[in-house]
PDB file of C-alpha atoms in Angstrom:
ATOM      1  CA  UNK A   1      14.883   2.393   3.138  1.00 44.00           C
ATOM      2  CA  UNK A   2      15.197  -1.383   3.003  1.00 44.00           C
ATOM      3  CA  UNK A   3      18.767  -1.196   1.745  1.00 45.00           C
ATOM      4  CA  UNK A   4      19.641   1.140   4.623  1.00 44.00           C
ATOM      5  CA  UNK A   5      18.026  -1.168   7.168  1.00 47.00           C
ATOM      6  CA  UNK A   6      19.867  -4.268   5.975  1.00 46.00           C
ATOM      7  CA  UNK A   7      23.205  -3.660   7.728  1.00 44.00           C
ATOM      8  CA  UNK A   8      21.445  -2.282  10.801  1.00 45.00           C
ATOM      9  CA  UNK A   9      19.428  -5.472  11.164  1.00 46.00           C
ATOM     10  CA  UNK A  10      22.464  -7.682  10.565  1.00 40.00           C
ATOM     11  CA  UNK A  11      20.661  -9.519   7.799  1.00 41.00           C
ATOM     12  CA  UNK A  12      22.151 -12.489   6.023  1.00 43.00           C
ATOM     13  CA  UNK A  13      23.224 -11.962   2.464  1.00 37.00           C
ATOM     14  CA  UNK A  14      21.795 -14.853   0.530  1.00 41.00           C
ATOM     15  CA  UNK A  15      19.998 -15.745  -2.675  1.00 39.00           C
ATOM     16  CA  UNK A  16      21.960 -13.074  -4.486  1.00 38.00           C
ATOM     17  CA  UNK A  17      20.937 -10.170  -2.300  1.00 44.00           C
ATOM     18  CA  UNK A  18      20.110  -8.740   1.084  1.00 48.00           C
ATOM     19  CA  UNK A  19      16.975 -10.724   1.950  1.00 51.00           C
ATOM     20  CA  UNK A  20      17.157 -11.898   5.556  1.00 58.00           C
ATOM     21  CA  UNK A  21      16.022 -15.279   4.240  1.00 61.00           C
ATOM     22  CA  UNK A  22      17.886 -18.448   3.342  1.00 55.00           C
ATOM     23  CA  UNK A  23      16.897 -21.698   1.671  1.00 54.00           C
ATOM     24  CA  UNK A  24      18.955 -24.668   2.913  1.00 55.00           C
ATOM     25  CA  UNK A  25      19.841 -27.032   0.086  1.00 53.00           C
ATOM     26  CA  UNK A  26      17.393 -29.844  -0.416  1.00 51.00           C
ATOM     27  CA  UNK A  27      14.732 -28.474   1.901  1.00 52.00           C
ATOM     28  CA  UNK A  28      12.790 -26.178  -0.430  1.00 56.00           C
ATOM     29  CA  UNK A  29      11.867 -24.179   2.671  1.00 64.00           C
ATOM     30  CA  UNK A  30      12.567 -20.506   3.396  1.00 73.00           C
ATOM     31  CA  UNK A  31      14.342 -19.911   6.720  1.00 78.00           C
ATOM     32  CA  UNK A  32      14.115 -16.393   8.155  1.00 79.00           C
ATOM     33  CA  UNK A  33      16.827 -14.844  10.286  1.00 84.00           C
ATOM     34  CA  UNK A  34      15.375 -15.065  13.864  1.00 89.00           C
ATOM     35  CA  UNK A  35      16.792 -11.751  15.062  1.00 90.00           C
ATOM     36  CA  UNK A  36      15.428  -9.858  12.056  1.00 89.00           C
ATOM     37  CA  UNK A  37      12.057 -11.545  12.300  1.00 90.00           C
ATOM     38  CA  UNK A  38      11.779 -10.868  16.012  1.00 92.00           C
ATOM     39  CA  UNK A  39      12.778  -7.232  15.644  1.00 94.00           C
ATOM     40  CA  UNK A  40      10.301  -6.565  12.840  1.00 94.00           C
ATOM     41  CA  UNK A  41       7.525  -8.341  14.747  1.00 95.00           C
ATOM     42  CA  UNK A  42       8.245  -6.192  17.800  1.00 96.00           C
ATOM     43  CA  UNK A  43       8.095  -3.048  15.664  1.00 95.00           C
ATOM     44  CA  UNK A  44       4.802  -4.216  14.197  1.00 96.00           C
ATOM     45  CA  UNK A  45       3.322  -4.775  17.645  1.00 96.00           C
ATOM     46  CA  UNK A  46       4.470  -1.349  18.814  1.00 96.00           C
ATOM     47  CA  UNK A  47       2.961   0.299  15.737  1.00 95.00           C
ATOM     48  CA  UNK A  48      -0.426  -1.330  16.267  1.00 96.00           C
ATOM     49  CA  UNK A  49      -0.460  -0.518  19.982  1.00 96.00           C
ATOM     50  CA  UNK A  50       0.536   3.092  19.250  1.00 94.00           C
ATOM     51  CA  UNK A  51      -2.218   3.562  16.659  1.00 94.00           C
ATOM     52  CA  UNK A  52      -4.967   2.241  18.932  1.00 94.00           C
ATOM     53  CA  UNK A  53      -3.582   3.985  22.005  1.00 93.00           C
ATOM     54  CA  UNK A  54      -3.534   7.364  20.256  1.00 92.00           C
ATOM     55  CA  UNK A  55      -7.166   6.963  19.221  1.00 90.00           C
ATOM     56  CA  UNK A  56      -8.170   6.343  22.830  1.00 88.00           C
ATOM     57  CA  UNK A  57      -5.807   8.620  24.739  1.00 86.00           C
ATOM     58  CA  UNK A  58      -5.594  11.669  22.465  1.00 82.00           C
ATOM     59  CA  UNK A  59      -9.048  12.979  21.519  1.00 71.00           C
ATOM     60  CA  UNK A  60      -7.521  15.726  19.342  1.00 79.00           C
ATOM     61  CA  UNK A  61      -5.431  13.311  17.289  1.00 83.00           C
ATOM     62  CA  UNK A  62      -8.089  12.947  14.587  1.00 89.00           C
ATOM     63  CA  UNK A  63      -8.007  15.584  11.823  1.00 90.00           C
ATOM     64  CA  UNK A  64     -10.684  18.242  11.548  1.00 87.00           C
ATOM     65  CA  UNK A  65     -13.764  17.032   9.740  1.00 89.00           C
ATOM     66  CA  UNK A  66     -13.556  13.448  10.954  1.00 91.00           C
ATOM     67  CA  UNK A  67     -17.141  12.285  11.690  1.00 91.00           C
ATOM     68  CA  UNK A  68     -15.953   9.967  14.485  1.00 90.00           C
ATOM     69  CA  UNK A  69     -14.647  10.580  17.979  1.00 89.00           C
ATOM     70  CA  UNK A  70     -11.455   8.882  19.163  1.00 90.00           C
ATOM     71  CA  UNK A  71     -13.219   5.929  20.862  1.00 91.00           C
ATOM     72  CA  UNK A  72     -15.536   5.528  17.870  1.00 92.00           C
ATOM     73  CA  UNK A  73     -12.568   5.465  15.499  1.00 93.00           C
ATOM     74  CA  UNK A  74     -10.873   2.923  17.798  1.00 93.00           C
ATOM     75  CA  UNK A  75     -13.937   0.660  17.646  1.00 95.00           C
ATOM     76  CA  UNK A  76     -14.391   1.115  13.897  1.00 95.00           C
ATOM     77  CA  UNK A  77     -10.748   0.261  13.185  1.00 95.00           C
ATOM     78  CA  UNK A  78     -10.857  -2.795  15.459  1.00 96.00           C
ATOM     79  CA  UNK A  79     -14.076  -4.113  13.917  1.00 96.00           C
ATOM     80  CA  UNK A  80     -12.767  -3.532  10.389  1.00 96.00           C
ATOM     81  CA  UNK A  81      -9.547  -5.405  11.165  1.00 96.00           C
ATOM     82  CA  UNK A  82     -11.485  -8.357  12.576  1.00 96.00           C
ATOM     83  CA  UNK A  83     -13.872  -8.391   9.609  1.00 96.00           C
ATOM     84  CA  UNK A  84     -11.000  -8.437   7.125  1.00 95.00           C
ATOM     85  CA  UNK A  85      -9.572 -11.770   8.316  1.00 92.00           C
ATOM     86  CA  UNK A  86     -12.558 -13.881   7.183  1.00 93.00           C
ATOM     87  CA  UNK A  87     -12.829 -11.737   4.036  1.00 93.00           C
ATOM     88  CA  UNK A  88      -9.218 -12.537   3.147  1.00 91.00           C
ATOM     89  CA  UNK A  89      -9.913 -16.232   3.689  1.00 90.00           C
ATOM     90  CA  UNK A  90     -13.027 -16.104   1.530  1.00 94.00           C
ATOM     91  CA  UNK A  91     -11.305 -14.271  -1.340  1.00 94.00           C
ATOM     92  CA  UNK A  92      -8.354 -16.672  -1.293  1.00 91.00           C
ATOM     93  CA  UNK A  93     -10.626 -19.713  -1.061  1.00 93.00           C
ATOM     94  CA  UNK A  94     -12.712 -18.648  -4.044  1.00 94.00           C
ATOM     95  CA  UNK A  95      -9.651 -17.651  -6.068  1.00 92.00           C
ATOM     96  CA  UNK A  96      -7.844 -20.885  -5.229  1.00 90.00           C
ATOM     97  CA  UNK A  97     -10.735 -23.121  -6.317  1.00 92.00           C
ATOM     98  CA  UNK A  98     -11.505 -21.044  -9.402  1.00 92.00           C
ATOM     99  CA  UNK A  99      -7.900 -21.001 -10.601  1.00 89.00           C
ATOM    100  CA  UNK A 100      -7.433 -24.703  -9.846  1.00 90.00           C
ATOM    101  CA  UNK A 101     -10.526 -25.519 -11.916  1.00 92.00           C
ATOM    102  CA  UNK A 102      -9.352 -23.238 -14.714  1.00 90.00           C
ATOM    103  CA  UNK A 103      -5.912 -24.829 -14.607  1.00 89.00           C
ATOM    104  CA  UNK A 104      -7.289 -28.378 -14.883  1.00 90.00           C
ATOM    105  CA  UNK A 105      -9.714 -27.588 -17.692  1.00 90.00           C
ATOM    106  CA  UNK A 106      -9.196 -24.577 -19.934  1.00 89.00           C
ATOM    107  CA  UNK A 107      -5.457 -24.449 -19.245  1.00 88.00           C
ATOM    108  CA  UNK A 108      -4.813 -28.194 -19.326  1.00 87.00           C
ATOM    109  CA  UNK A 109      -2.927 -27.747 -22.602  1.00 87.00           C
ATOM    110  CA  UNK A 110      -0.392 -25.684 -20.625  1.00 86.00           C
ATOM    111  CA  UNK A 111       0.286 -28.583 -18.268  1.00 87.00           C
ATOM    112  CA  UNK A 112      -2.056 -27.676 -15.383  1.00 89.00           C
ATOM    113  CA  UNK A 113       0.070 -24.635 -14.350  1.00 89.00           C
ATOM    114  CA  UNK A 114      -1.170 -24.403 -10.735  1.00 87.00           C
ATOM    115  CA  UNK A 115      -1.017 -28.125  -9.955  1.00 86.00           C
ATOM    116  CA  UNK A 116       1.708 -27.463  -7.380  1.00 88.00           C
ATOM    117  CA  UNK A 117       0.457 -26.337  -3.966  1.00 87.00           C
ATOM    118  CA  UNK A 118       3.166 -23.675  -3.707  1.00 85.00           C
ATOM    119  CA  UNK A 119       2.132 -22.062  -6.993  1.00 87.00           C
ATOM    120  CA  UNK A 120      -1.527 -22.234  -6.034  1.00 88.00           C
ATOM    121  CA  UNK A 121      -0.782 -20.525  -2.712  1.00 87.00           C
ATOM    122  CA  UNK A 122       1.099 -17.733  -4.494  1.00 88.00           C
ATOM    123  CA  UNK A 123      -1.867 -17.248  -6.792  1.00 91.00           C
ATOM    124  CA  UNK A 124      -4.273 -17.126  -3.860  1.00 90.00           C
ATOM    125  CA  UNK A 125      -2.155 -14.541  -2.051  1.00 88.00           C
ATOM    126  CA  UNK A 126      -1.936 -12.427  -5.195  1.00 92.00           C
ATOM    127  CA  UNK A 127      -5.691 -12.570  -5.663  1.00 93.00           C
ATOM    128  CA  UNK A 128      -6.123 -10.790  -2.329  1.00 91.00           C
ATOM    129  CA  UNK A 129      -3.683  -8.074  -3.375  1.00 92.00           C
ATOM    130  CA  UNK A 130      -5.595  -7.639  -6.640  1.00 95.00           C
ATOM    131  CA  UNK A 131      -8.859  -7.368  -4.702  1.00 95.00           C
ATOM    132  CA  UNK A 132      -7.698  -4.646  -2.312  1.00 94.00           C
ATOM    133  CA  UNK A 133      -5.845  -2.665  -4.975  1.00 95.00           C
ATOM    134  CA  UNK A 134      -8.916  -2.703  -7.231  1.00 97.00           C
ATOM    135  CA  UNK A 135     -11.367  -1.831  -4.441  1.00 96.00           C
ATOM    136  CA  UNK A 136      -9.224   0.968  -3.037  1.00 96.00           C
ATOM    137  CA  UNK A 137      -8.534   2.407  -6.492  1.00 97.00           C
ATOM    138  CA  UNK A 138     -12.295   2.577  -7.074  1.00 97.00           C
ATOM    139  CA  UNK A 139     -12.821   4.431  -3.772  1.00 97.00           C
ATOM    140  CA  UNK A 140      -9.918   6.799  -4.425  1.00 96.00           C
ATOM    141  CA  UNK A 141     -11.180   7.543  -7.941  1.00 97.00           C
ATOM    142  CA  UNK A 142     -14.612   8.267  -6.460  1.00 97.00           C
ATOM    143  CA  UNK A 143     -13.062  10.785  -4.044  1.00 96.00           C
ATOM    144  CA  UNK A 144     -10.902  12.473  -6.676  1.00 95.00           C
ATOM    145  CA  UNK A 145     -13.306  12.558  -9.615  1.00 95.00           C
ATOM    146  CA  UNK A 146     -16.900  12.045  -8.415  1.00 95.00           C
ATOM    147  CA  UNK A 147     -17.690  12.841  -4.772  1.00 93.00           C
ATOM    148  CA  UNK A 148     -18.844  16.459  -4.436  1.00 89.00           C
ATOM    149  CA  UNK A 149     -17.837  17.208  -7.997  1.00 91.00           C
ATOM    150  CA  UNK A 150     -14.348  15.787  -7.541  1.00 91.00           C
ATOM    151  CA  UNK A 151     -11.091  17.346  -6.397  1.00 92.00           C
ATOM    152  CA  UNK A 152      -8.100  18.925  -8.149  1.00 91.00           C
ATOM    153  CA  UNK A 153      -5.499  17.425  -5.841  1.00 91.00           C
ATOM    154  CA  UNK A 154      -3.679  15.750  -8.746  1.00 90.00           C
ATOM    155  CA  UNK A 155      -3.510  18.715 -11.135  1.00 87.00           C
ATOM    156  CA  UNK A 156      -3.541  21.817  -8.895  1.00 87.00           C
ATOM    157  CA  UNK A 157      -0.843  21.870  -6.231  1.00 84.00           C
ATOM    158  CA  UNK A 158      -2.410  24.920  -4.561  1.00 85.00           C
ATOM    159  CA  UNK A 159      -5.412  22.831  -3.547  1.00 87.00           C
ATOM    160  CA  UNK A 160      -3.079  20.621  -1.503  1.00 87.00           C
ATOM    161  CA  UNK A 161      -1.875  23.506   0.639  1.00 85.00           C
ATOM    162  CA  UNK A 162      -4.753  25.995   0.605  1.00 83.00           C
ATOM    163  CA  UNK A 163      -5.525  26.368   3.387  1.00 83.00           C
ATOM    164  CA  UNK A 164      -2.554  24.961   5.279  1.00 82.00           C
ATOM    165  CA  UNK A 165      -3.093  21.267   6.185  1.00 86.00           C
ATOM    166  CA  UNK A 166      -3.253  22.212   9.883  1.00 83.00           C
ATOM    167  CA  UNK A 167      -6.236  24.430   9.059  1.00 85.00           C
ATOM    168  CA  UNK A 168      -7.952  22.205   6.519  1.00 88.00           C
ATOM    169  CA  UNK A 169     -11.354  20.758   7.361  1.00 89.00           C
ATOM    170  CA  UNK A 170     -11.912  17.732   5.146  1.00 88.00           C
ATOM    171  CA  UNK A 171     -15.580  17.025   5.620  1.00 87.00           C
ATOM    172  CA  UNK A 172     -15.887  14.329   2.968  1.00 90.00           C
ATOM    173  CA  UNK A 173     -16.773  11.121   4.782  1.00 93.00           C
ATOM    174  CA  UNK A 174     -15.285   9.150   1.903  1.00 95.00           C
ATOM    175  CA  UNK A 175     -11.791  10.498   2.682  1.00 95.00           C
ATOM    176  CA  UNK A 176     -11.953   9.385   6.298  1.00 94.00           C
ATOM    177  CA  UNK A 177     -13.425   6.032   5.235  1.00 95.00           C
ATOM    178  CA  UNK A 178     -10.487   5.582   2.865  1.00 96.00           C
ATOM    179  CA  UNK A 179      -7.933   6.102   5.618  1.00 96.00           C
ATOM    180  CA  UNK A 180      -9.825   3.825   8.024  1.00 95.00           C
ATOM    181  CA  UNK A 181      -9.962   1.034   5.440  1.00 96.00           C
ATOM    182  CA  UNK A 182      -6.347   1.479   4.361  1.00 96.00           C
ATOM    183  CA  UNK A 183      -5.070   1.403   7.934  1.00 96.00           C
ATOM    184  CA  UNK A 184      -7.087  -1.728   8.704  1.00 96.00           C
ATOM    185  CA  UNK A 185      -6.025  -3.396   5.445  1.00 95.00           C
ATOM    186  CA  UNK A 186      -2.326  -2.850   6.073  1.00 95.00           C
ATOM    187  CA  UNK A 187      -2.468  -3.911   9.708  1.00 96.00           C
ATOM    188  CA  UNK A 188      -4.215  -7.128   8.691  1.00 94.00           C
ATOM    189  CA  UNK A 189      -1.970  -7.617   5.654  1.00 92.00           C
ATOM    190  CA  UNK A 190       1.109  -7.262   7.858  1.00 94.00           C
ATOM    191  CA  UNK A 191      -0.290  -9.722  10.419  1.00 94.00           C
ATOM    192  CA  UNK A 192      -1.193 -12.162   7.656  1.00 90.00           C
ATOM    193  CA  UNK A 193       2.266 -11.781   6.121  1.00 89.00           C
ATOM    194  CA  UNK A 194       3.887 -12.559   9.479  1.00 89.00           C
ATOM    195  CA  UNK A 195       1.674 -15.343  10.796  1.00 89.00           C
ATOM    196  CA  UNK A 196      -0.439 -16.864   8.016  1.00 82.00           C
ATOM    197  CA  UNK A 197       1.008 -16.637   4.522  1.00 80.00           C
ATOM    198  CA  UNK A 198       3.622 -18.852   2.971  1.00 77.00           C
ATOM    199  CA  UNK A 199       7.039 -17.229   3.173  1.00 82.00           C
ATOM    200  CA  UNK A 200       8.940 -16.185   0.088  1.00 80.00           C
ATOM    201  CA  UNK A 201      12.452 -14.949  -0.604  1.00 83.00           C
ATOM    202  CA  UNK A 202      11.315 -11.328  -0.281  1.00 85.00           C
ATOM    203  CA  UNK A 203       9.688 -11.949   3.124  1.00 90.00           C
ATOM    204  CA  UNK A 204      11.784  -9.401   5.045  1.00 91.00           C
ATOM    205  CA  UNK A 205      11.624  -6.781   2.295  1.00 92.00           C
ATOM    206  CA  UNK A 206       7.820  -6.990   2.204  1.00 91.00           C
ATOM    207  CA  UNK A 207       7.640  -6.980   6.018  1.00 94.00           C
ATOM    208  CA  UNK A 208       9.566  -3.691   6.078  1.00 95.00           C
ATOM    209  CA  UNK A 209       7.307  -2.370   3.300  1.00 93.00           C
ATOM    210  CA  UNK A 210       4.184  -3.112   5.358  1.00 95.00           C
ATOM    211  CA  UNK A 211       5.617  -1.493   8.501  1.00 96.00           C
ATOM    212  CA  UNK A 212       6.602   1.666   6.637  1.00 95.00           C
ATOM    213  CA  UNK A 213       3.179   1.811   4.953  1.00 95.00           C
ATOM    214  CA  UNK A 214       1.350   1.620   8.308  1.00 96.00           C
ATOM    215  CA  UNK A 215       3.535   4.411   9.701  1.00 95.00           C
ATOM    216  CA  UNK A 216       2.957   6.611   6.645  1.00 94.00           C
ATOM    217  CA  UNK A 217      -0.824   6.228   6.853  1.00 95.00           C
ATOM    218  CA  UNK A 218      -0.853   6.983  10.572  1.00 94.00           C
ATOM    219  CA  UNK A 219       1.355  10.073  10.222  1.00 93.00           C
ATOM    220  CA  UNK A 220      -0.437  11.349   7.118  1.00 94.00           C
ATOM    221  CA  UNK A 221      -3.815  11.131   8.840  1.00 94.00           C
ATOM    222  CA  UNK A 222      -2.610  12.388  12.205  1.00 90.00           C
ATOM    223  CA  UNK A 223      -1.043  15.526  10.700  1.00 91.00           C
ATOM    224  CA  UNK A 224      -4.000  16.021   8.328  1.00 92.00           C
ATOM    225  CA  UNK A 225      -2.045  15.603   5.097  1.00 93.00           C
ATOM    226  CA  UNK A 226      -4.966  13.635   3.695  1.00 94.00           C
ATOM    227  CA  UNK A 227      -5.231  15.549   0.420  1.00 93.00           C
ATOM    228  CA  UNK A 228      -1.740  14.780  -0.805  1.00 93.00           C
ATOM    229  CA  UNK A 229      -2.035  11.388   0.879  1.00 94.00           C
ATOM    230  CA  UNK A 230      -5.132  10.474  -1.136  1.00 95.00           C
ATOM    231  CA  UNK A 231      -3.420  11.497  -4.377  1.00 95.00           C
ATOM    232  CA  UNK A 232      -0.336   9.406  -3.550  1.00 95.00           C
ATOM    233  CA  UNK A 233      -2.424   6.373  -2.565  1.00 95.00           C
ATOM    234  CA  UNK A 234      -4.404   6.577  -5.803  1.00 96.00           C
ATOM    235  CA  UNK A 235      -1.271   6.581  -7.957  1.00 95.00           C
ATOM    236  CA  UNK A 236       0.192   3.611  -6.084  1.00 95.00           C
ATOM    237  CA  UNK A 237      -2.930   1.451  -5.865  1.00 96.00           C
ATOM    238  CA  UNK A 238      -4.000   2.016  -9.473  1.00 96.00           C
ATOM    239  CA  UNK A 239      -0.557   1.152 -10.843  1.00 95.00           C
ATOM    240  CA  UNK A 240      -0.317  -1.966  -8.663  1.00 95.00           C
ATOM    241  CA  UNK A 241      -3.343  -3.545 -10.360  1.00 96.00           C
ATOM    242  CA  UNK A 242      -1.381  -4.321 -13.521  1.00 96.00           C
ATOM    243  CA  UNK A 243       1.439  -5.786 -11.418  1.00 95.00           C
ATOM    244  CA  UNK A 244      -1.050  -8.147  -9.745  1.00 96.00           C
ATOM    245  CA  UNK A 245      -2.447  -9.180 -13.123  1.00 96.00           C
ATOM    246  CA  UNK A 246       1.055  -9.721 -14.487  1.00 95.00           C
ATOM    247  CA  UNK A 247       2.016 -11.989 -11.587  1.00 94.00           C
ATOM    248  CA  UNK A 248      -1.197 -14.004 -11.834  1.00 94.00           C
ATOM    249  CA  UNK A 249      -0.820 -14.410 -15.593  1.00 94.00           C
ATOM    250  CA  UNK A 250       2.736 -15.595 -15.027  1.00 93.00           C
ATOM    251  CA  UNK A 251       1.657 -18.135 -12.400  1.00 93.00           C
ATOM    252  CA  UNK A 252      -0.932 -19.465 -14.878  1.00 92.00           C
ATOM    253  CA  UNK A 253       1.756 -19.617 -17.614  1.00 92.00           C
ATOM    254  CA  UNK A 254      -0.349 -17.522 -19.990  1.00 92.00           C
ATOM    255  CA  UNK A 255       2.575 -16.643 -22.215  1.00 91.00           C
ATOM    256  CA  UNK A 256       3.259 -17.020 -25.893  1.00 88.00           C
ATOM    257  CA  UNK A 257       0.700 -18.026 -28.480  1.00 89.00           C
ATOM    258  CA  UNK A 258      -0.620 -20.905 -26.371  1.00 87.00           C
ATOM    259  CA  UNK A 259      -1.323 -18.536 -23.469  1.00 84.00           C
ATOM    260  CA  UNK A 260      -2.802 -15.760 -25.565  1.00 88.00           C
ATOM    261  CA  UNK A 261       0.271 -13.549 -24.957  1.00 92.00           C
ATOM    262  CA  UNK A 262      -1.316 -12.395 -21.675  1.00 92.00           C
ATOM    263  CA  UNK A 263       1.993 -12.291 -19.813  1.00 93.00           C
ATOM    264  CA  UNK A 264       3.539 -10.195 -22.558  1.00 94.00           C
ATOM    265  CA  UNK A 265       0.451  -7.978 -22.758  1.00 95.00           C
ATOM    266  CA  UNK A 266       0.265  -7.301 -19.026  1.00 95.00           C
ATOM    267  CA  UNK A 267       4.025  -6.691 -18.967  1.00 95.00           C
ATOM    268  CA  UNK A 268       3.661  -4.037 -21.669  1.00 96.00           C
ATOM    269  CA  UNK A 269       0.695  -2.540 -19.785  1.00 96.00           C
ATOM    270  CA  UNK A 270       2.777  -2.452 -16.610  1.00 95.00           C
ATOM    271  CA  UNK A 271       5.547  -0.533 -18.349  1.00 96.00           C
ATOM    272  CA  UNK A 272       3.078   2.000 -19.710  1.00 96.00           C
ATOM    273  CA  UNK A 273       1.081   2.468 -16.509  1.00 96.00           C
ATOM    274  CA  UNK A 274       4.157   2.730 -14.306  1.00 94.00           C
ATOM    275  CA  UNK A 275       5.869   5.146 -16.694  1.00 95.00           C
ATOM    276  CA  UNK A 276       2.852   7.447 -16.465  1.00 96.00           C
ATOM    277  CA  UNK A 277       1.935   7.115 -12.775  1.00 95.00           C
ATOM    278  CA  UNK A 278       5.226   6.390 -11.022  1.00 94.00           C
ATOM    279  CA  UNK A 279       7.695   8.135 -13.335  1.00 94.00           C
ATOM    280  CA  UNK A 280       5.619  11.153 -14.415  1.00 94.00           C
ATOM    281  CA  UNK A 281       2.606  11.937 -12.219  1.00 94.00           C
ATOM    282  CA  UNK A 282       4.258  11.024  -8.917  1.00 93.00           C
ATOM    283  CA  UNK A 283       7.632  12.788  -9.293  1.00 93.00           C
ATOM    284  CA  UNK A 284       6.315  15.771 -11.301  1.00 92.00           C
ATOM    285  CA  UNK A 285       2.813  16.444  -9.944  1.00 89.00           C
ATOM    286  CA  UNK A 286       3.277  15.209  -6.368  1.00 91.00           C
ATOM    287  CA  UNK A 287       6.963  15.489  -5.407  1.00 90.00           C
ATOM    288  CA  UNK A 288       8.074  18.506  -7.453  1.00 89.00           C
ATOM    289  CA  UNK A 289       4.921  20.619  -7.882  1.00 87.00           C
ATOM    290  CA  UNK A 290       3.019  19.389  -4.833  1.00 85.00           C
ATOM    291  CA  UNK A 291       5.709  19.026  -2.178  1.00 85.00           C
ATOM    292  CA  UNK A 292       8.742  21.020  -3.234  1.00 83.00           C
ATOM    293  CA  UNK A 293       7.434  23.918  -5.312  1.00 79.00           C
ATOM    294  CA  UNK A 294       3.856  24.101  -4.091  1.00 76.00           C
ATOM    295  CA  UNK A 295       4.581  24.001  -0.376  1.00 75.00           C
ATOM    296  CA  UNK A 296       7.153  26.799  -0.629  1.00 74.00           C
ATOM    297  CA  UNK A 297       5.029  29.022  -2.861  1.00 73.00           C
ATOM    298  CA  UNK A 298       1.727  28.633  -1.030  1.00 72.00           C
ATOM    299  CA  UNK A 299       2.770  28.067   2.567  1.00 70.00           C
ATOM    300  CA  UNK A 300       5.336  30.904   2.626  1.00 71.00           C
ATOM    301  CA  UNK A 301       3.106  33.435   0.843  1.00 67.00           C
ATOM    302  CA  UNK A 302       2.277  36.666   2.747  1.00 66.00           C
ATOM    303  CA  UNK A 303      -0.678  36.080   5.029  1.00 65.00           C
ATOM    304  CA  UNK A 304      -0.288  32.297   4.926  1.00 66.00           C
ATOM    305  CA  UNK A 305      -0.768  30.258   8.082  1.00 64.00           C
ATOM    306  CA  UNK A 306       2.092  30.982  10.507  1.00 62.00           C
ATOM    307  CA  UNK A 307       3.930  33.415   8.241  1.00 61.00           C
ATOM    308  CA  UNK A 308       2.872  36.613  10.012  1.00 62.00           C
ATOM    309  CA  UNK A 309       4.284  35.361  13.278  1.00 60.00           C
ATOM    310  CA  UNK A 310       7.436  34.100  11.536  1.00 57.00           C
ATOM    311  CA  UNK A 311       7.950  37.471   9.795  1.00 61.00           C
ATOM    312  CA  UNK A 312       7.433  39.395  13.033  1.00 62.00           C
ATOM    313  CA  UNK A 313       9.889  37.170  14.906  1.00 62.00           C
ATOM    314  CA  UNK A 314      12.475  37.545  12.140  1.00 61.00           C
ATOM    315  CA  UNK A 315      12.231  41.321  12.471  1.00 56.00           C
TER     316      UNK A 315
END
């Protein structure tokens, strides 16, 4: 998606790729293409307004089984977004001081790896990503394997489509809590990325990522595809934990014998986890069995939702 958007946004090709960012020589500062930045910020504002407006103006927009009304969901989402800003600051503050202390003491033999402010800021930002990925993975695992005896959404494609998503009543409060938290997290993460965090060379790419993620959560929840959505979120969040650990280990220069081979170890773990979750479970269990094969077999079966009317109309 990002590669398709590049020419449409008239991005600058710099730093070896389509980034929308440039670093003038001698400045050490990332400069973002103003048109691209303005367009993405406008899209972000429209997304947020649309999400909150739908909650207020369309009472039937929430999926069946949601314990909240539209106005209640509006208030809950707003309060959660506001509460996340100080939480982000607290997590980054604690992580920044802890890593700085660790760098000056236990890691002094590595040359105080986070002595530079820029490196310390990267580490602080990554600590927040590690926090949300870990917390959301725990909630998603609770939904899939514990709450109410667990669900078979990862290993039985029929459970994703039976009954049809438009007829499903997902009464688990934990599922609706997950979507509320995820929507709030990505709205706040996108706002923080745009207005608060230090900008990196992948600024535009990550901005597009956040916008697409917000849209996917809103559409998945609005059309009641929460079962397959929960399974997809679990695979992505759980596999991102090792990426966060790898980046943080790299910032702390924990490589080789002097660093306990932590960079190498987390890199190997990343390869293994991603091979299983992103290259096996996601394409095989979700895309092929869940979306392509499962939807056709279950949704088009005789007596399935909408099929009687379709068959009658087709003669």
